[in-house]
Coordinates of C-alpha atoms in Angstrom, one line a residue:
X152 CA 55.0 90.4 115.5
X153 CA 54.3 92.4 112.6
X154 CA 53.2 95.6 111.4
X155 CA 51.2 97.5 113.6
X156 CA 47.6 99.1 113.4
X157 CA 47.6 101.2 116.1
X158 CA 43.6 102.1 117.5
X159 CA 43.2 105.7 116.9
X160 CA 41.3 105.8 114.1
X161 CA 38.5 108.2 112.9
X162 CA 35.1 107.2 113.7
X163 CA 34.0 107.4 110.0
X164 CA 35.7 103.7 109.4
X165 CA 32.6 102.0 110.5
X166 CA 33.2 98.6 111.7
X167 CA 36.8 99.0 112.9
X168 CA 36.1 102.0 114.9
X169 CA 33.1 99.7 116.5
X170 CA 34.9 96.6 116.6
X171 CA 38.0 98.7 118.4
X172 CA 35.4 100.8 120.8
X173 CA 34.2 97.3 122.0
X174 CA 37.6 96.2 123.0
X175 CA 38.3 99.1 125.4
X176 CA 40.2 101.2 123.0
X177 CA 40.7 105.0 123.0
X178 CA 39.3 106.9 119.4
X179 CA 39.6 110.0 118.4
X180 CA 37.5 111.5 115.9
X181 CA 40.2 113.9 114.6
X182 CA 43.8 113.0 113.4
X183 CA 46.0 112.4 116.5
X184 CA 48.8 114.5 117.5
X185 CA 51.7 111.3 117.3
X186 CA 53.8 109.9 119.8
X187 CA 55.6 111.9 122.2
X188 CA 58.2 109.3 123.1
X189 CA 59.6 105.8 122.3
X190 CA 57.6 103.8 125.4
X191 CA 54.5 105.0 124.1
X192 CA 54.9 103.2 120.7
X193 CA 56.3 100.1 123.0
X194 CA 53.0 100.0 124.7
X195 CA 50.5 100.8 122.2
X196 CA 51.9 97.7 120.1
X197 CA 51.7 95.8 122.7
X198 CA 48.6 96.3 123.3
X199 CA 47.3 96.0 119.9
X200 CA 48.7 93.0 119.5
X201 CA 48.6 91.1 122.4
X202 CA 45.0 92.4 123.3
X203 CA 43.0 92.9 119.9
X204 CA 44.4 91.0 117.0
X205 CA 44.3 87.5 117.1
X206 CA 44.9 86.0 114.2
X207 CA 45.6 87.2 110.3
X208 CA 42.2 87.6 109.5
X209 CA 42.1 90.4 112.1
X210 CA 44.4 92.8 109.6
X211 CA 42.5 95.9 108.1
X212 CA 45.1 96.2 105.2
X213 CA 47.1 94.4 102.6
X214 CA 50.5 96.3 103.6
X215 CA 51.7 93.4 105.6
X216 CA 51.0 90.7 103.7
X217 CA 52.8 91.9 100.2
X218 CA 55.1 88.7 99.4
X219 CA 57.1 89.2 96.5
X220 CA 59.2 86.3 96.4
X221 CA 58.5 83.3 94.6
X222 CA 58.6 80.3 97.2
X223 CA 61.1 76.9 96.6
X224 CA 59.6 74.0 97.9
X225 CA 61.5 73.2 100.5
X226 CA 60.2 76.5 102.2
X227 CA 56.8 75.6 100.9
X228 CA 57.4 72.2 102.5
X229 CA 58.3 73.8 106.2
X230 CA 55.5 75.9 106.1
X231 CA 53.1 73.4 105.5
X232 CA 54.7 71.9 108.9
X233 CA 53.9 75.0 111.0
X234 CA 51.1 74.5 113.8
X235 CA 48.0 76.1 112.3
X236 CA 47.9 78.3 115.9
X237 CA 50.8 80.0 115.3
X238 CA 50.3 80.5 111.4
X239 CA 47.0 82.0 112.0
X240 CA 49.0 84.7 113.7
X241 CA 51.4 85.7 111.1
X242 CA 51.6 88.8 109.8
X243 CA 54.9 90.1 107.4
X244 CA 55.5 91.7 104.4
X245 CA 57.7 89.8 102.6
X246 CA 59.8 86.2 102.8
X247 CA 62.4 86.5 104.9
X248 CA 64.3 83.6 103.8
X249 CA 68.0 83.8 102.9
X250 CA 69.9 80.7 100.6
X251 CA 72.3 78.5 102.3
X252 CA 70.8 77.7 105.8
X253 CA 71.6 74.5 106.8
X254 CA 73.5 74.6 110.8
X255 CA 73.4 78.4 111.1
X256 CA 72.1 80.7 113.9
X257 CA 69.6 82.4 113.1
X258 CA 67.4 85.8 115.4
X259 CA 64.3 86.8 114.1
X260 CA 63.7 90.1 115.1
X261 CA 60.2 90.9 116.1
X262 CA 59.0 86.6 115.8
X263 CA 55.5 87.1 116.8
X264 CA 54.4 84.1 117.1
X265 CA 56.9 82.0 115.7
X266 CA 55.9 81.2 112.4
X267 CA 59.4 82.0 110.8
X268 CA 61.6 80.7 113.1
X269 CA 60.0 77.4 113.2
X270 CA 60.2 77.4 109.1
X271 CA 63.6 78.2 109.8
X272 CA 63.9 75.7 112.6
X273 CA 63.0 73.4 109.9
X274 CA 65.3 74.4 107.4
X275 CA 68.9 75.1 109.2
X276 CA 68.8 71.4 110.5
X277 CA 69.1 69.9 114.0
X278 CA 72.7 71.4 113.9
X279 CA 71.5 74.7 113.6
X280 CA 69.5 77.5 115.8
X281 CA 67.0 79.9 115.7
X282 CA 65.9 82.5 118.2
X283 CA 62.9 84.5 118.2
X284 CA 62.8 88.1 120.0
X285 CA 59.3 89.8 120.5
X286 CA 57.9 92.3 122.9
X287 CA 54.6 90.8 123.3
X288 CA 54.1 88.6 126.1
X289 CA 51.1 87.2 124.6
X290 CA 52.6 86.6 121.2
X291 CA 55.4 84.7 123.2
X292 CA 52.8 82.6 125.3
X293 CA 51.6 81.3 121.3
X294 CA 55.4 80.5 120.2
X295 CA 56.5 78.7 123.2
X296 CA 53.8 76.4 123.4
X297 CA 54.5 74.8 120.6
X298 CA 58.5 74.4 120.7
X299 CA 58.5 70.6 121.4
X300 CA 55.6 70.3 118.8
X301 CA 57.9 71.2 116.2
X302 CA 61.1 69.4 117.4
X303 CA 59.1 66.5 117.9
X304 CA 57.6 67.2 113.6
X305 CA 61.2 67.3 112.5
X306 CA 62.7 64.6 114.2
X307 CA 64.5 66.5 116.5
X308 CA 66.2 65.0 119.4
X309 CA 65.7 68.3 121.0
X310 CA 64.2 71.5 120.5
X311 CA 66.4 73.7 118.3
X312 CA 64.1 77.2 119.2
X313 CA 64.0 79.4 121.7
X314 CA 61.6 82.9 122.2
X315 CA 63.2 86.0 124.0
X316 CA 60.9 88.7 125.6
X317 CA 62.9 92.0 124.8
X318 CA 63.2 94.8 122.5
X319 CA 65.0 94.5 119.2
X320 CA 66.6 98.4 119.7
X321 CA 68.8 96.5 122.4
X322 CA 69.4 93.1 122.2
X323 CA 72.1 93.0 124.8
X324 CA 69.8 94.1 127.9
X325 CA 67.7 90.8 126.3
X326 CA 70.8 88.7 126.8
X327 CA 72.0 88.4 123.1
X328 CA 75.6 87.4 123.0
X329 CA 78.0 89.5 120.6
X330 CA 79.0 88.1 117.6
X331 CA 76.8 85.0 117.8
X332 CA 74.3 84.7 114.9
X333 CA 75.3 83.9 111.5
X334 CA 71.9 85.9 109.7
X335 CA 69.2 87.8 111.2
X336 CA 65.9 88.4 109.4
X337 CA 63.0 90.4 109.8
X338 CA 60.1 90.7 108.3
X339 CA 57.8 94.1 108.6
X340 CA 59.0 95.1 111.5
X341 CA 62.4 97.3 111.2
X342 CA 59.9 100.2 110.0
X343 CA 57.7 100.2 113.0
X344 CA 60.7 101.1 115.6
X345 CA 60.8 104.3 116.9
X346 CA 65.0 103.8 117.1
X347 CA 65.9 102.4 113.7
X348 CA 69.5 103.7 113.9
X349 CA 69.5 101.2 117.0
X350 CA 67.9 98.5 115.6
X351 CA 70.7 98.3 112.7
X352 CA 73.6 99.0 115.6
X353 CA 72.7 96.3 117.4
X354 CA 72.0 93.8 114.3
X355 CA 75.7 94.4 113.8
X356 CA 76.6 93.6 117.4
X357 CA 75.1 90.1 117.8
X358 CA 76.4 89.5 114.3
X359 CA 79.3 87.2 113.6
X360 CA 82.1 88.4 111.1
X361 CA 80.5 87.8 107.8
X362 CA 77.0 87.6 109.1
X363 CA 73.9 88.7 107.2
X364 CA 70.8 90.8 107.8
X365 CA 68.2 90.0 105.4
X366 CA 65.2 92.0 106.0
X367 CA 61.5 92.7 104.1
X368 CA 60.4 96.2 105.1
X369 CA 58.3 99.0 103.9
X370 CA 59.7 101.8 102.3
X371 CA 59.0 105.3 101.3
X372 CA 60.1 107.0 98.2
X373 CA 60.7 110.3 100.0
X374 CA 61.6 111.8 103.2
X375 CA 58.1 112.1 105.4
X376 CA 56.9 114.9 106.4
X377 CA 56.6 115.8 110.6
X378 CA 52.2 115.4 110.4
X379 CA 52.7 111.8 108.6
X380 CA 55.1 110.5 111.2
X381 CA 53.4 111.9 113.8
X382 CA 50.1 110.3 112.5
X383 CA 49.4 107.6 114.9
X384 CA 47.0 105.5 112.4
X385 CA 49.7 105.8 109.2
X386 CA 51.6 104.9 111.9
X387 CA 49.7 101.8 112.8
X388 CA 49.2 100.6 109.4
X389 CA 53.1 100.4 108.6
X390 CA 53.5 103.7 106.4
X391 CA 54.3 107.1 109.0
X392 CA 57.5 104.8 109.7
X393 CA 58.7 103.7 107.2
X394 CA 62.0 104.7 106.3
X395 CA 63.0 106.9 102.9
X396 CA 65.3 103.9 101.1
X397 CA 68.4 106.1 101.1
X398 CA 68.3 106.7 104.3
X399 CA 68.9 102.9 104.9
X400 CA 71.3 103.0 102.9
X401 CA 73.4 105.9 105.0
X402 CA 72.4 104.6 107.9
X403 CA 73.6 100.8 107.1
X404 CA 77.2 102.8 106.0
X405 CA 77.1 104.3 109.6
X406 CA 77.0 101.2 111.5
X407 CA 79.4 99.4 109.6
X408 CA 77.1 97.1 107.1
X409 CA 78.2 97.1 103.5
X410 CA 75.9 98.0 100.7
X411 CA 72.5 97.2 101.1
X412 CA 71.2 94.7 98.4
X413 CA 68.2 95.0 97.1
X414 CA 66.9 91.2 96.5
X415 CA 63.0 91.9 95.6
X416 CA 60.4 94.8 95.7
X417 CA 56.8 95.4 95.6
X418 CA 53.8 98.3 94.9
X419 CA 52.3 98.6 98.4
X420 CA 48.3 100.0 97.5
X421 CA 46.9 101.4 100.8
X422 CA 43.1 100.9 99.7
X423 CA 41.5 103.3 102.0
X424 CA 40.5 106.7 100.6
X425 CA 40.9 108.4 103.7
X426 CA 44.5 107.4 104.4
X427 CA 45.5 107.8 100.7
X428 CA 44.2 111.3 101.0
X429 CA 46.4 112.3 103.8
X430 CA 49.4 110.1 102.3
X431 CA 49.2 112.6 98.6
X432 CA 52.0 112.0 96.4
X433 CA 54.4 109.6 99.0
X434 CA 54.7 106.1 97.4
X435 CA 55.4 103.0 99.2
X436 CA 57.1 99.5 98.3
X437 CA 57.4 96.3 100.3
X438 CA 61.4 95.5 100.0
X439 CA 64.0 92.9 100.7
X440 CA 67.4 94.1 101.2
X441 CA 70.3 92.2 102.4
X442 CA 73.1 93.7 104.0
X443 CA 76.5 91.9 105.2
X444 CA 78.8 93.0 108.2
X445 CA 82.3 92.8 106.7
X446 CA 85.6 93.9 108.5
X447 CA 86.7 97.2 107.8
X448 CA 89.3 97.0 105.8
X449 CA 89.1 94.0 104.5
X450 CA 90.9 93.6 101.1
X451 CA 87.7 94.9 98.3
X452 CA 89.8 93.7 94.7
X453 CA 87.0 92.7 92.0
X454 CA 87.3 89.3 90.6
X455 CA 85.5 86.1 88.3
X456 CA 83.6 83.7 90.4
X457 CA 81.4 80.6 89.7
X458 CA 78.8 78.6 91.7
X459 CA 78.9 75.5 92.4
X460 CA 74.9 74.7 92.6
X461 CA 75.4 73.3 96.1
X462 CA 72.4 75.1 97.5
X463 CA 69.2 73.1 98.0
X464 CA 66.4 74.7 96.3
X465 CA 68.8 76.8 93.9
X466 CA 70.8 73.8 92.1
X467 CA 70.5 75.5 88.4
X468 CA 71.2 79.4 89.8
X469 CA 70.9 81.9 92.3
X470 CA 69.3 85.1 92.2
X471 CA 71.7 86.9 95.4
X472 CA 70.3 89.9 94.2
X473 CA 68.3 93.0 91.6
X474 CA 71.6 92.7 89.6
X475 CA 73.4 89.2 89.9
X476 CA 71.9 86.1 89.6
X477 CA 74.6 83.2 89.2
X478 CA 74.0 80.1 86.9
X479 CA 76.0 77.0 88.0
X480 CA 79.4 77.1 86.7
X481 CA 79.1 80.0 84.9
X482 CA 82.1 82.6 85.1
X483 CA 80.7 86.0 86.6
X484 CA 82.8 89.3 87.3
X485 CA 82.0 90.5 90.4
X486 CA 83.0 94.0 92.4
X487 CA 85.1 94.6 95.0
X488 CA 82.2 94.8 97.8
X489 CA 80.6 91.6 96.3
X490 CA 83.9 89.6 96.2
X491 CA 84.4 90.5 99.6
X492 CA 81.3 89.7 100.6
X493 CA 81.4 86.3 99.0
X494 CA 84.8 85.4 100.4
X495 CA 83.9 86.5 103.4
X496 CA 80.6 84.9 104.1
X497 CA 79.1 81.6 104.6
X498 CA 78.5 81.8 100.3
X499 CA 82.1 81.4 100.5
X500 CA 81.8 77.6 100.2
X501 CA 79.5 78.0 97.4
X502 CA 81.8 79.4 95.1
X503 CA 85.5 79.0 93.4
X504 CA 87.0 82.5 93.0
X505 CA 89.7 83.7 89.9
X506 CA 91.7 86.8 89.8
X507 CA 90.9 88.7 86.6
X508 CA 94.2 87.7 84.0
X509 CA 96.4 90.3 83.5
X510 CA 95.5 90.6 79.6
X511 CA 92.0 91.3 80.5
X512 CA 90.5 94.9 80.9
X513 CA 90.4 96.0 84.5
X514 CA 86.4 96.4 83.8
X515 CA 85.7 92.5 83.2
X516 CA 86.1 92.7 87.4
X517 CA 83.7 95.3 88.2
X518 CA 80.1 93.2 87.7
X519 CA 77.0 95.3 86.4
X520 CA 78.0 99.1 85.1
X521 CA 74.8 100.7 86.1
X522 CA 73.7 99.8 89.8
X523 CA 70.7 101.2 91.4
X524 CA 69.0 100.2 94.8
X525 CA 66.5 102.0 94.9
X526 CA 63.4 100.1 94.7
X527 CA 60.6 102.6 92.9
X528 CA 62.9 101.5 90.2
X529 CA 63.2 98.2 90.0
X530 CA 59.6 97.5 91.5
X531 CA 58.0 94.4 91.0
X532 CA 61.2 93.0 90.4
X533 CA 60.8 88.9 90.5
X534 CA 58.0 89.0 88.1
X535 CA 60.4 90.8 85.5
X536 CA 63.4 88.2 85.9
X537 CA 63.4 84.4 85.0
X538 CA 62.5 82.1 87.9
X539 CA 65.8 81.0 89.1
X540 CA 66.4 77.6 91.2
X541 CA 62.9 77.5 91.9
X542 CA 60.1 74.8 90.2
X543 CA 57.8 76.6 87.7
X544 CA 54.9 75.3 90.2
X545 CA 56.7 77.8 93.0
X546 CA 56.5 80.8 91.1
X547 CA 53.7 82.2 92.5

């Protein structure tokens, strides 16, 4: 379950405001008020897509299908595996697909109707586990079905998926243990929560010690104003929530995450006159960030690493993020935060770690001089950087 076009639209759109009218849908002919309250967003989601979208060719926009990411094959590979009734539900933003997978846990929040966790089913091994949560009972009805289908395509002795109903602002009233998943991912869906702050609280919760999120999200180069986020159909089409990117990055501080890394990012185009009208001078990007949960306190001391090339699909190098790509034994100074997070994560296995030599300058430790996240500035980042650990045939 992905980005959300919510129904109230204005009756000069032609064939969506007919082909919403004929499913029962209130429309207003003038810009809607907003949302009073956090169960009217719930339900009105719900609605839209468990009752009038049922499959990708239903979307009205190109917001949630931005992939910036070049694709390795083995992704490639898994996808091609996916039952062609849950694909032709997708809808997301991004690729959602972290490195090093192989016998992790892994929570999609907001899994529609399964399509990524059952890639990801595929690609953490029989060892490993992947949970979907989504609010949408019909969505749900789509994912479970085919849960033996896909064990039974992998060669699984038993199914290594499972679909919660629940909401992802509190994923302990759905029964999510604490401290349980290695990642979590998301794709397009973080911006469409009326309770970010609680979205990224509990994230850290049902993470373990080390864990990642690594999310694709829309973005907004400024702080919205009050009549954007309380217009229902910006709403609907991913842009009245999407969060201003520094406020991700105070808010990820607050809960505990460490610096949110910016892995790839996109020009979102609205293509509607209309809406463009009403949006004026904001911008939009589709982003992947990647943020770690690290112990406070941990020791943060810069130092050299190397990578081993042990990853499938990145044997050559590894593009972790806007600013650090590692090539196979190649000596790297990293900062304190990255070391940490390194050391600290399931990377650590992929790396050997040095201390900097005492006859070397304290800066040969500290990794890239000039660091910015935000990402109107580094936009359309993987087709300005070499394809790294993925076939030229990927890079697409």
């Amino acid at each position: 379950m992905h980005c959300y076009f919510i129904v109230i639209l204005y009756s000069t759109l032609g064939e969506t405001y007919r082909v919403l009218s004929e499913c029962n849908f209130t429309i207003f002919s003038q810009p809607a008020k907003g949302y009073s309250d956090e169960s009217t967003v719930h339900e009105d989601v719900k609605e839209y897509y468990g009752k009038l979208l049922t499959k990708t060719a239903d979307l009205k926009s190109n917001a949630c299908m931005t992939v910036a990411k070049p694709v390795t094959s083995d992704i490639r590979k898994a996808l091609e595996e996916v039952h062609p009734d849950v694909s032709d539900r997708y809808y997301g933003c991004g690729l959602a697909v972290p490195e090093s997978l192989q016998g992790c846990r892994v929570l999609d929040l907001g899994c529609g109707s399964g399509q990524d966790c059952y890639m990801l089913s595929r690609l953490v091994g029989e060892r490993g586990f992947v949970t979907g949560i989504d609010m949408t009972n019909e969505q749900l009805q789509v994912a479970r079905k085919y849960i033996d289908y896909h064990a039974q395509r992998f060669g699984y002795r038993k199914p290594n998926t499972e679909f919660v109903q629940g909401y992802i602002e509190d994923l302990e009233d759905a029964g999510l243990k604490k401290g349980f998943y290695d990642i979590i991912i998301s794709n397009c869906v973080v911006n469409l929560s009326p309770d970010k702050t609680s979205v990224l609280k509990q994230a850290h919760r049902v993470l373990k010690d080390g864990g990642e999120l690594y999310f694709s999200d829309i973005y907004c180069n400024k702080d919205l104003p009050a009549e954007i986020r309380t217009h229902k159909v910006l709403w609907g089409e991913c842009l009245a929530g999407a969060l201003f990117w520094e406020d991700l990055m105070r808010l990820a501080g607050e809960v505990g995450f460490s610096t949110p890394r910016l892995v790839t990012a996109t020009a979102v185009t609205v293509g509607n006159e209309e809406l463009e009208n009403l949006l004026g001078e904001y911008k939009f990007v589709s982003a992947t960030y990647r943020l770690f949960k690290i112990p406070r306190g941990a020791p943060n001391t810069g130092c050299l690493v190397i990578y081993n090339g042990n990853i499938t699909g990145f044997e050559d190098c590894l593009n972790f993020d806007a600013y650090h790509t590692f090539k196979v034994n190649a000596v790297v100074p990293v900062d304190g935060e990255l070391a940490s997070i390194l050391r600290r994560s399931r990377f650590a296995e992929e790396f050997s770690f040095q201390p900097c030599l005492a006859d070397q300058p304290s800066s040969s430790c500290v990794g890239p001089k000039t660091v910015t996240w935000n990402p109107f500035e580094v936009e359309n980042l993987e087709a300005s950087r070499p394809c790294c650990g993925v076939p030229k045939s990927c890079c697409k």
